[in-house]
Short mmCIF file of C-alpha atoms and ligand atoms in Angstrom, two decimals:
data_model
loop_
_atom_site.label_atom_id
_atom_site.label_comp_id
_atom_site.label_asym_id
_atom_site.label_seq_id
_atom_site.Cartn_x
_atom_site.Cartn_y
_atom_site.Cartn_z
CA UNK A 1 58.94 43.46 72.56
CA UNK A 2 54.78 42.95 72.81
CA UNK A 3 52.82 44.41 70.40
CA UNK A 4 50.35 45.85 73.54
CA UNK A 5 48.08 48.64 72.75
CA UNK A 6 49.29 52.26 72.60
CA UNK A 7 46.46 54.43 73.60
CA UNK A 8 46.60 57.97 72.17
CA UNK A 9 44.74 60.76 74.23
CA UNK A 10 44.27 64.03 72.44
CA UNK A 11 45.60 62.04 68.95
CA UNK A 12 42.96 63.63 67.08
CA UNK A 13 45.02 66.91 67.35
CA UNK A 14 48.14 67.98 65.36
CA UNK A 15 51.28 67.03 67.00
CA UNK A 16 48.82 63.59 68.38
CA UNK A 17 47.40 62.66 64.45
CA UNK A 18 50.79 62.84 63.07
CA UNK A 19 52.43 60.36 65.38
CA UNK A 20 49.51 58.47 65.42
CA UNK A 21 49.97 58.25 61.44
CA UNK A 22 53.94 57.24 62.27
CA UNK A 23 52.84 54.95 64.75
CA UNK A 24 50.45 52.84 62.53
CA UNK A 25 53.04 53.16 59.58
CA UNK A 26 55.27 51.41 61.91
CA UNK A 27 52.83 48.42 62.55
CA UNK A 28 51.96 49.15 66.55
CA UNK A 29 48.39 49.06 67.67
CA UNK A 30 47.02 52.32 68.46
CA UNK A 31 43.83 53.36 70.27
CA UNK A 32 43.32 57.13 70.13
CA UNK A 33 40.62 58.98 72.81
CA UNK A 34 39.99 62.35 71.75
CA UNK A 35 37.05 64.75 72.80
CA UNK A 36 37.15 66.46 69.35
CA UNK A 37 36.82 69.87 71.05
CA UNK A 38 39.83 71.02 69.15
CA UNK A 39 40.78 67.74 66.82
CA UNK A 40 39.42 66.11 63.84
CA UNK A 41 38.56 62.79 63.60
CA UNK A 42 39.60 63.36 60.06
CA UNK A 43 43.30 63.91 61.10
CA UNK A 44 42.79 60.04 61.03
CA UNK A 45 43.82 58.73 58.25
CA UNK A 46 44.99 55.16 59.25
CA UNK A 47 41.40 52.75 58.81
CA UNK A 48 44.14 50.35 60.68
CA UNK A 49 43.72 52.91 63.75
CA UNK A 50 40.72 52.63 66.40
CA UNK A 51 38.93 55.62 67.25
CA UNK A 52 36.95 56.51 70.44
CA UNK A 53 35.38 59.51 70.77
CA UNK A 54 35.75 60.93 74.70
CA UNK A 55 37.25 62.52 77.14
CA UNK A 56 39.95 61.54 79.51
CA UNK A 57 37.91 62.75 82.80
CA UNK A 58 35.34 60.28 82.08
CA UNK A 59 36.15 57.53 84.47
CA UNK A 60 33.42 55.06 83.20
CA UNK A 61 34.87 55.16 79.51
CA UNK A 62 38.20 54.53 81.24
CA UNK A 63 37.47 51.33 82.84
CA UNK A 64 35.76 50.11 79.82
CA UNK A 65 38.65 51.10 77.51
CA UNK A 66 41.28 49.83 80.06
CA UNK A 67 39.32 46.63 80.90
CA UNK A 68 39.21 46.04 76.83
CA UNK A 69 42.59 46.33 75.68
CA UNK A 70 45.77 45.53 76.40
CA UNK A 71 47.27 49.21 77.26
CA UNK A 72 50.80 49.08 78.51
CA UNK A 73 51.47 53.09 77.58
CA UNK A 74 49.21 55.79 77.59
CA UNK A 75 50.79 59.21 75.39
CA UNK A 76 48.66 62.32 76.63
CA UNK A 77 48.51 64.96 74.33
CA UNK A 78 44.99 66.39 75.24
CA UNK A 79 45.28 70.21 76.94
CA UNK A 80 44.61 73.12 76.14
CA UNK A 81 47.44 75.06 74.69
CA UNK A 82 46.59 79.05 74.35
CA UNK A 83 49.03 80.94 76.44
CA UNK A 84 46.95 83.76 76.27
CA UNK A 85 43.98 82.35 77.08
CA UNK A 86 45.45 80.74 80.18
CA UNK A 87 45.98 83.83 81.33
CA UNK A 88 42.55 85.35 81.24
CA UNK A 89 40.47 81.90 82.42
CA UNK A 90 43.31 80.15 84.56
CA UNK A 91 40.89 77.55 85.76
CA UNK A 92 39.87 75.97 82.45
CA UNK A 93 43.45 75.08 81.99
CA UNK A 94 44.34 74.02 85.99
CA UNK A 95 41.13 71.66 85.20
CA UNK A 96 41.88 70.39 81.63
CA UNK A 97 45.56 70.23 81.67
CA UNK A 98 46.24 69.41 85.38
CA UNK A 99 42.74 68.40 87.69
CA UNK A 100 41.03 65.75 84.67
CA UNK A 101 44.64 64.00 83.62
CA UNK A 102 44.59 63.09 87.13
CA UNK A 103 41.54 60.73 86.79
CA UNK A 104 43.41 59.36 83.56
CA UNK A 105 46.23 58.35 85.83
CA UNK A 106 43.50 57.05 88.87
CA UNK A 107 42.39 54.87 86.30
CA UNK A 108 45.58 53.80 84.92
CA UNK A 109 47.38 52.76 88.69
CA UNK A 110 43.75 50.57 88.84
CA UNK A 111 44.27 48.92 86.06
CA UNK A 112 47.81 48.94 86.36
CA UNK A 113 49.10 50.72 83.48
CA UNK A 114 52.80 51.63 83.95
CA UNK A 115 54.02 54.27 80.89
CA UNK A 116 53.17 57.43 80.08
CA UNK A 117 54.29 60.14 78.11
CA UNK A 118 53.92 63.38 78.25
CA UNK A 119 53.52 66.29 75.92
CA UNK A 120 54.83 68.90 77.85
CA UNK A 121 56.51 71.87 77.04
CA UNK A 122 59.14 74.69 77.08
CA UNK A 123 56.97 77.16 79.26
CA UNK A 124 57.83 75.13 81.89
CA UNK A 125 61.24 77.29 82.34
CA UNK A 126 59.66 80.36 81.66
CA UNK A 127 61.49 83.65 81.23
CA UNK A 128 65.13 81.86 80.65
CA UNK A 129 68.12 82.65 82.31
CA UNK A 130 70.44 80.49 80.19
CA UNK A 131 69.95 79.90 76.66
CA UNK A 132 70.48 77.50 75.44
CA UNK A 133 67.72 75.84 78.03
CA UNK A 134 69.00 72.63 79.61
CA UNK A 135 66.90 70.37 81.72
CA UNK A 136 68.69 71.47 84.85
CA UNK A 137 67.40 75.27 84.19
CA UNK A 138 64.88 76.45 87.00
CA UNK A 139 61.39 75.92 86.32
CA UNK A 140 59.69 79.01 87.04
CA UNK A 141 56.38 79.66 84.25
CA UNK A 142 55.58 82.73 83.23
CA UNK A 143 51.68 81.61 82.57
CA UNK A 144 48.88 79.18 84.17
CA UNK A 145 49.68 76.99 80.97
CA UNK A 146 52.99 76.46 81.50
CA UNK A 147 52.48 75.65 85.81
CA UNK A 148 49.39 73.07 84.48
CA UNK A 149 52.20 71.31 82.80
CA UNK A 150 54.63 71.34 85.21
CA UNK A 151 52.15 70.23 88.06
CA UNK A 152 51.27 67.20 85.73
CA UNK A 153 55.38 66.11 85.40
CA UNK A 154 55.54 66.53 89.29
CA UNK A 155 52.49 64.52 89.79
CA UNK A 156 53.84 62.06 87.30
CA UNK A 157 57.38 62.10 89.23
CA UNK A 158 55.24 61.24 92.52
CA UNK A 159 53.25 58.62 90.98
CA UNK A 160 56.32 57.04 90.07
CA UNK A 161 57.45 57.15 93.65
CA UNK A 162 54.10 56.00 95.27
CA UNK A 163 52.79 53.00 92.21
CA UNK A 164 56.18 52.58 90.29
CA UNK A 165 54.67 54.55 87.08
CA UNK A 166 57.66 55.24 84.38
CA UNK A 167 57.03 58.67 82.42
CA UNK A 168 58.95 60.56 79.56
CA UNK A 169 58.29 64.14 79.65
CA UNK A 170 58.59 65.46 76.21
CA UNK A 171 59.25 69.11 76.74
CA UNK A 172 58.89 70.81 72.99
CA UNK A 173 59.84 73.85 71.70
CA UNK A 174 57.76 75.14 68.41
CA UNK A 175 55.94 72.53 66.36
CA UNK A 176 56.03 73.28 63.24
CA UNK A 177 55.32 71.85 59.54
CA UNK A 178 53.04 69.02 58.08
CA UNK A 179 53.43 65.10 57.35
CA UNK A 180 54.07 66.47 53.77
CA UNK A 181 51.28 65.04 51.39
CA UNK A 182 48.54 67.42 52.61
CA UNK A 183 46.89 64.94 54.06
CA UNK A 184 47.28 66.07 57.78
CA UNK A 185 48.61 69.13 59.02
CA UNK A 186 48.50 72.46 61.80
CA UNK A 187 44.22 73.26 62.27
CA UNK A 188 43.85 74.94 65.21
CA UNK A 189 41.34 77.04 65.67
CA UNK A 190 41.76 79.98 66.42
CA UNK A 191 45.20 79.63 64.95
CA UNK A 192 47.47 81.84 67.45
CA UNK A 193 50.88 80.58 65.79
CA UNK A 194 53.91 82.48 64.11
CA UNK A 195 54.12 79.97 60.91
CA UNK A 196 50.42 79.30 59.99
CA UNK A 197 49.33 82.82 60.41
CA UNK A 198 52.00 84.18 58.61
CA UNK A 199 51.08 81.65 55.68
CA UNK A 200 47.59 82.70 56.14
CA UNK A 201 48.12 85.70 55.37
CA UNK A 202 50.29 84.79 52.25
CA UNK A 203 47.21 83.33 50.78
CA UNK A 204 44.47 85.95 52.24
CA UNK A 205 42.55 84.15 54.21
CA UNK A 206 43.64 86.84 56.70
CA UNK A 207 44.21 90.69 56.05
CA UNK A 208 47.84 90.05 57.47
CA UNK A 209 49.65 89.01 60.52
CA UNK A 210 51.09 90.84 63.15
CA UNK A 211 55.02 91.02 64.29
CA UNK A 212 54.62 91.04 68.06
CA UNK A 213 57.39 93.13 69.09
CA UNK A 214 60.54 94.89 67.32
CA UNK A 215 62.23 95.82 70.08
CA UNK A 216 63.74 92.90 71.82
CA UNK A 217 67.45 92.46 72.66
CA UNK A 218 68.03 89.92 70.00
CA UNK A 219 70.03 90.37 66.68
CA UNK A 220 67.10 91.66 64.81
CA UNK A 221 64.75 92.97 67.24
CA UNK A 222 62.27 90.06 67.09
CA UNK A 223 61.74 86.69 69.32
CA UNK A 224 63.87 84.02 68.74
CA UNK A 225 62.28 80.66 68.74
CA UNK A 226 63.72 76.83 68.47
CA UNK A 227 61.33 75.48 65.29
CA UNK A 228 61.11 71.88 65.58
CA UNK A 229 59.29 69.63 63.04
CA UNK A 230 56.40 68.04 63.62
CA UNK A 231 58.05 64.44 62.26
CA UNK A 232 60.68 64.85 64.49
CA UNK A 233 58.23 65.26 67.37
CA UNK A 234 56.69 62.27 66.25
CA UNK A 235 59.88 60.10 65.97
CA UNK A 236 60.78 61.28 69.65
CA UNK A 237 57.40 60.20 70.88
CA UNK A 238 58.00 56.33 68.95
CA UNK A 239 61.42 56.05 70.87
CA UNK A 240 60.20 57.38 74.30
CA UNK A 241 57.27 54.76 73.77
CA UNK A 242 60.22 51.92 73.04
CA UNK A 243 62.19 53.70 75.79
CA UNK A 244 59.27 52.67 78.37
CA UNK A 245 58.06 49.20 76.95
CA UNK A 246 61.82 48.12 77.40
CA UNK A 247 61.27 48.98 81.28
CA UNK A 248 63.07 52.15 80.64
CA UNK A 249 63.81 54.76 83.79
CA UNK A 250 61.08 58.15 83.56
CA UNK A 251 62.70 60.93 81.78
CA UNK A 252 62.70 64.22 81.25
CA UNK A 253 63.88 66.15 78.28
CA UNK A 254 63.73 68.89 75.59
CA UNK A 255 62.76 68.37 71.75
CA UNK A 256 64.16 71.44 70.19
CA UNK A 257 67.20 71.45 67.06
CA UNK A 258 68.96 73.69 69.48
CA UNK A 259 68.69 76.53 66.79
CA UNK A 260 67.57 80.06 67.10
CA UNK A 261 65.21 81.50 64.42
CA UNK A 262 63.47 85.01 64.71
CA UNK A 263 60.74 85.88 63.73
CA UNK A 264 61.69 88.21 60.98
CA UNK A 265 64.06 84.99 59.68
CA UNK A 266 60.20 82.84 59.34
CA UNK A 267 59.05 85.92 57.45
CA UNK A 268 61.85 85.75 54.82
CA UNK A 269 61.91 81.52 54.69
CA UNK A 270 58.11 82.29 53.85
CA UNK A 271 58.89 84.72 50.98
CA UNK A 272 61.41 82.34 49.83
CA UNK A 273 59.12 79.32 49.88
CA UNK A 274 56.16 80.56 48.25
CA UNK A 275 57.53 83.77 46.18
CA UNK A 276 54.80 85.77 47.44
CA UNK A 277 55.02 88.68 49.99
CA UNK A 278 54.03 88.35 53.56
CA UNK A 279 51.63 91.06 54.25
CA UNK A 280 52.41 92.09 58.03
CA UNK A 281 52.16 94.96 60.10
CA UNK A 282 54.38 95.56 63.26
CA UNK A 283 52.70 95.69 66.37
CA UNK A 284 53.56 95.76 70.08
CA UNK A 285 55.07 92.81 72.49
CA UNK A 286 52.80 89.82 73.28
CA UNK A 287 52.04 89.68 76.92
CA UNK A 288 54.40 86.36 78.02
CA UNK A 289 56.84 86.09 75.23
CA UNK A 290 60.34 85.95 76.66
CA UNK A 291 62.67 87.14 73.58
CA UNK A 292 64.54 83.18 73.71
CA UNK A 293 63.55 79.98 73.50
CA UNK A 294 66.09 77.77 72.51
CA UNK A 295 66.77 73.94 73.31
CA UNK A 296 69.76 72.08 74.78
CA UNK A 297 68.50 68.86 72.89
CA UNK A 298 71.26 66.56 74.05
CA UNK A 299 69.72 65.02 76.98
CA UNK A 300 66.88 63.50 74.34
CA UNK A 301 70.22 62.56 72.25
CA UNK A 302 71.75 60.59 75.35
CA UNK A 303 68.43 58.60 76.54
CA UNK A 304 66.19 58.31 73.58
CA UNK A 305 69.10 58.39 71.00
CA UNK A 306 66.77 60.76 69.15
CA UNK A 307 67.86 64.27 67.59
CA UNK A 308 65.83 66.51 65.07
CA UNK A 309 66.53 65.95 61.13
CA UNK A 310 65.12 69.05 59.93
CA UNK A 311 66.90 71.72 61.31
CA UNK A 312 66.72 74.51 59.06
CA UNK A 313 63.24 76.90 59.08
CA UNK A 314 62.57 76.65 55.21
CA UNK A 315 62.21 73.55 55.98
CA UNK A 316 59.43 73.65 58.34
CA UNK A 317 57.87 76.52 57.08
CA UNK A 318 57.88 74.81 53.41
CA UNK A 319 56.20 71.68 55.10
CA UNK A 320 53.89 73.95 56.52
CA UNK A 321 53.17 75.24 53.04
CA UNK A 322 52.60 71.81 51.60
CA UNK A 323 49.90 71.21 53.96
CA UNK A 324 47.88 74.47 53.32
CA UNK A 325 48.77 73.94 49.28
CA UNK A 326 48.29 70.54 49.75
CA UNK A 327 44.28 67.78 48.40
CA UNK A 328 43.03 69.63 51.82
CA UNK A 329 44.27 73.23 51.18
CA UNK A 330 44.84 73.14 54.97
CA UNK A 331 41.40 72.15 56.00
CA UNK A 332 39.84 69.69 57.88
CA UNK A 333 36.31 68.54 56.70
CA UNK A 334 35.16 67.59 60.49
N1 NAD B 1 51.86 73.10 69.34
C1 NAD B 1 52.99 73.37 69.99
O1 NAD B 1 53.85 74.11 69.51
C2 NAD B 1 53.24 72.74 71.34
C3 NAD B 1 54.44 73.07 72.00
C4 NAD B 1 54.68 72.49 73.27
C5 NAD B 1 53.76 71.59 73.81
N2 NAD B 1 52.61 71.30 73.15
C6 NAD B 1 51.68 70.35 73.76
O2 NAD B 1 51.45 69.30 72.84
C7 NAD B 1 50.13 68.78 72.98
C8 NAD B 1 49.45 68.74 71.62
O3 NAD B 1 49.43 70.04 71.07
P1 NAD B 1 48.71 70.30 69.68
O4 NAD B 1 49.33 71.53 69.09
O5 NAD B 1 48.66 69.05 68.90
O6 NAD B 1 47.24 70.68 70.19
P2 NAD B 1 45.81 70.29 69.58
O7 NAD B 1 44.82 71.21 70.20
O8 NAD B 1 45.88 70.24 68.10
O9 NAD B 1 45.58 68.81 70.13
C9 NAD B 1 45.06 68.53 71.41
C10 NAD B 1 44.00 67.46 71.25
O10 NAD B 1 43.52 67.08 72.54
C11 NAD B 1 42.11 66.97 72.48
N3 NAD B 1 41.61 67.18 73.86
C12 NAD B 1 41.73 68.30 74.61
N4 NAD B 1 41.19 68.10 75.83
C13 NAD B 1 40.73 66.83 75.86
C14 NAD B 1 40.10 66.02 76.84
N5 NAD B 1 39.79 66.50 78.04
N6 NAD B 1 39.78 64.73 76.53
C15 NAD B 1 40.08 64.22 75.31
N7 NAD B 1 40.68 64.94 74.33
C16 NAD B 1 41.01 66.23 74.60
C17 NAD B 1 41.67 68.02 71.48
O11 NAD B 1 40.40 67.76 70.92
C18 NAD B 1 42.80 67.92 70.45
O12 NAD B 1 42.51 66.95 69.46
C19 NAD B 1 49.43 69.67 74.00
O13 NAD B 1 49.45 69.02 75.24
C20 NAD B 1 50.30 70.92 74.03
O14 NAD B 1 50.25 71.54 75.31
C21 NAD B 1 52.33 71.86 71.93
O1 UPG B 2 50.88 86.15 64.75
C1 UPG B 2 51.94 85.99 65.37
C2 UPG B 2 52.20 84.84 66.13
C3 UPG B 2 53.39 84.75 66.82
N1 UPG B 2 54.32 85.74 66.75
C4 UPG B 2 55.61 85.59 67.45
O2 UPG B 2 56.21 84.41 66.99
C5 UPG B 2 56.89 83.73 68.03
C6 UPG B 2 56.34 82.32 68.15
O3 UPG B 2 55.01 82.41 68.62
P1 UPG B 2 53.98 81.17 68.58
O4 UPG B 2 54.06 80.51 67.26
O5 UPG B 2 52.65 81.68 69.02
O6 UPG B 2 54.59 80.15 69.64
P2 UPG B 2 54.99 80.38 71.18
O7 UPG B 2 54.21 81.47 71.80
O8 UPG B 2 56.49 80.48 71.22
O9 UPG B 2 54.49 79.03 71.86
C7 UPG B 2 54.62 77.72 71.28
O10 UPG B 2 55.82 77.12 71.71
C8 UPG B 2 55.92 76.98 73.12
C9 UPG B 2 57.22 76.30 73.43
O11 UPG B 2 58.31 77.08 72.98
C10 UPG B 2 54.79 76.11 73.64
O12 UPG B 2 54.84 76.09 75.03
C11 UPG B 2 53.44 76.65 73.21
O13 UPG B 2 52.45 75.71 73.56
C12 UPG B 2 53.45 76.85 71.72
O14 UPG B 2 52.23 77.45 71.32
C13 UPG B 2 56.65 84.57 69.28
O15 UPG B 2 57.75 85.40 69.45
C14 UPG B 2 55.45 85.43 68.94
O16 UPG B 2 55.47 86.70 69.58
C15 UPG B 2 54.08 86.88 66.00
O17 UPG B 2 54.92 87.79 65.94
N2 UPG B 2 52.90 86.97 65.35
#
């Protein structure tokens, strides 16, 4: 196998700096492109990885980086990823998430760059009808964010057609959890998730968090999510970039444990895990949430040979824990 270049758009980010670390652990070049509108270049922490600061609309810095390196696969984890958000200013994520990738892949059939994989998502099914959500279940968002990614995977299914382009579409359920030696970890900002915001409010750096519905028709009257660890996310990404350098077919599959977890179970794995109590209030339903989201992994278990290793949520919320306990106490510098 050639040791080509990897480039890494949106690596600067959580789920991207984290396989960028595993990446560069495992000896393969990386490039990463990030805007820095929501990473940190500190998320970094491989001197062994190259680091360009830009966006992936900007066709110039495209052909320059393209004409540089040796690229064989591009993994695009840049978007915008607030469900809510993509609700109230649609357009910001139709041009982010969907219109600029497309210049990424202009430049890419010019310079003829074949592999690409995608971070895309479980929103892509929507409300479910069948849980657990196999490939095969209709695709039908709920939210702008959810269509941006599914126009990208049916543009990437018609590039394929038209220029021969091979794509894995990595559809994940919650990321969740750290690398482990609070080095890198979750930093959005605003921070909209269950697990960091619950944690947050463990250690008061907010007043407390907010259950978003009691009254759903699951066991215990909150959503159920499919928690999947950040490491595992990474490890899928490594085998779906071996999967294409080997001249692999595209794909397209889940990266969930296949496990249900409410959201009352994260509130007790958090208690457990740091022997404090979670202050929370108990509000109303989020606009968009359906009540299940739960993976069929097997699909990524037949083509990529990968399945998750952490499958139990103390797990990822303790991860999660290290990271905001951790040299960085959860905190990026820049
Ligand atoms: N976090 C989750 O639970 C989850 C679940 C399913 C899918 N995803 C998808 O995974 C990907 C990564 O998510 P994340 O949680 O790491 O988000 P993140 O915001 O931490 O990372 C995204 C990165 O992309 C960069 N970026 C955004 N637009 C850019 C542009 N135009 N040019 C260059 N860089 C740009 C940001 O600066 C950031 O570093 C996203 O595509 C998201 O939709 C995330
Ligand atoms: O402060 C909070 C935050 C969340 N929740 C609930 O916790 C669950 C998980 O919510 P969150 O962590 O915000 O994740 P999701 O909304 O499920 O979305 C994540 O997982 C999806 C795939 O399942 C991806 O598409 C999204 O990008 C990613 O943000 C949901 O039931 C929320 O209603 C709360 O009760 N309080």
């Amino acid at each position: 196998m050639s040791k080509s270049t990897t480039l890494v758009v949106g690596g600067a980010g959580y789920i991207g700096s984290h396989t960028v670390r595993l990446l560069a652990s495992q000896d393969r070049d990386v490039l990463v492109l990030d805007n820095l509108v929501y990473g940190h270049r500190d998320a970094l922490v491989d001197d062994s990885v190259r680091f360009i600061e830009g966006s992936l609309s900007d066709r110039p810095l495209l052909d320059k980086i393209f004409s540089e390196n040796d690229i064989d696969v591009v993994i695009h984890f840049a978007a915008f990823i607030n469900v809510g958000e993509s609700v109230k200013d649609p357009l910001k994520y139709y041009q982010n998430n969907t219109a600029d990738p497309v210049i990424l892949l202009e430049a890419m059939r010019d310079h003829g760059v074949k592999g690409f994989v995608l971070s895309s998502t479980a929103a892509v099914y929507g409300e479910p009808v069948e849980v657990p959500i196999v490939e095969s279940h209709p695709l039908q968002p709920v939210n702008p964010y959810g269509w941006s990614k599914l126009m990208l995977e049916q543009i990437l299914a018609d590039c394929d057609t038209a220029w021969g382009l091979k794509s894995a579409c990595l559809r994940y359920f919650n990321a969740s959890g750290s690398w482990g030696d609070g080095l890198i970890g979750e930093a959005h900002e605003p921070e909209t998730h269950l697990i960091p915001n619950v944690l947050l409010a463990i250690q008061g750096k907010i007043e407390k968090m907010t259950v978003f519905g009691t009254d759903y028709d699951t066991p215990d009257g909150t959503c159920i999510r499919d928690y999947i660890h950040v490491m595992d996310l990474a490890d899928a990404h490594a085998k779906a970039l071996d999967h294409l350098k080997g001249g692999g077919e595209s794909i397209r599959c889940n990266l969930g444990t296949g496990l249900g977890v409410s959201v009352r179970e994260i509130l007790d794995a958090a208690r457990e895990v740091t022997g404090k109590e979670v202050p929370v209030e108990y509000g109303d339903r989020r606009a968009g949430d359906p009540a299940r989201l739960v993976a069929d992994p097997s699909l990524a278990k037949e083509v990529l040979d990968w399945e998750a290793s952490h499958t139990d949520a103390k797990d990822m919320v303790e991860s999660a824990w290290q990271w905001m306990t951790g040299p960085r106490l959860g905190q990026f510098e820049k």
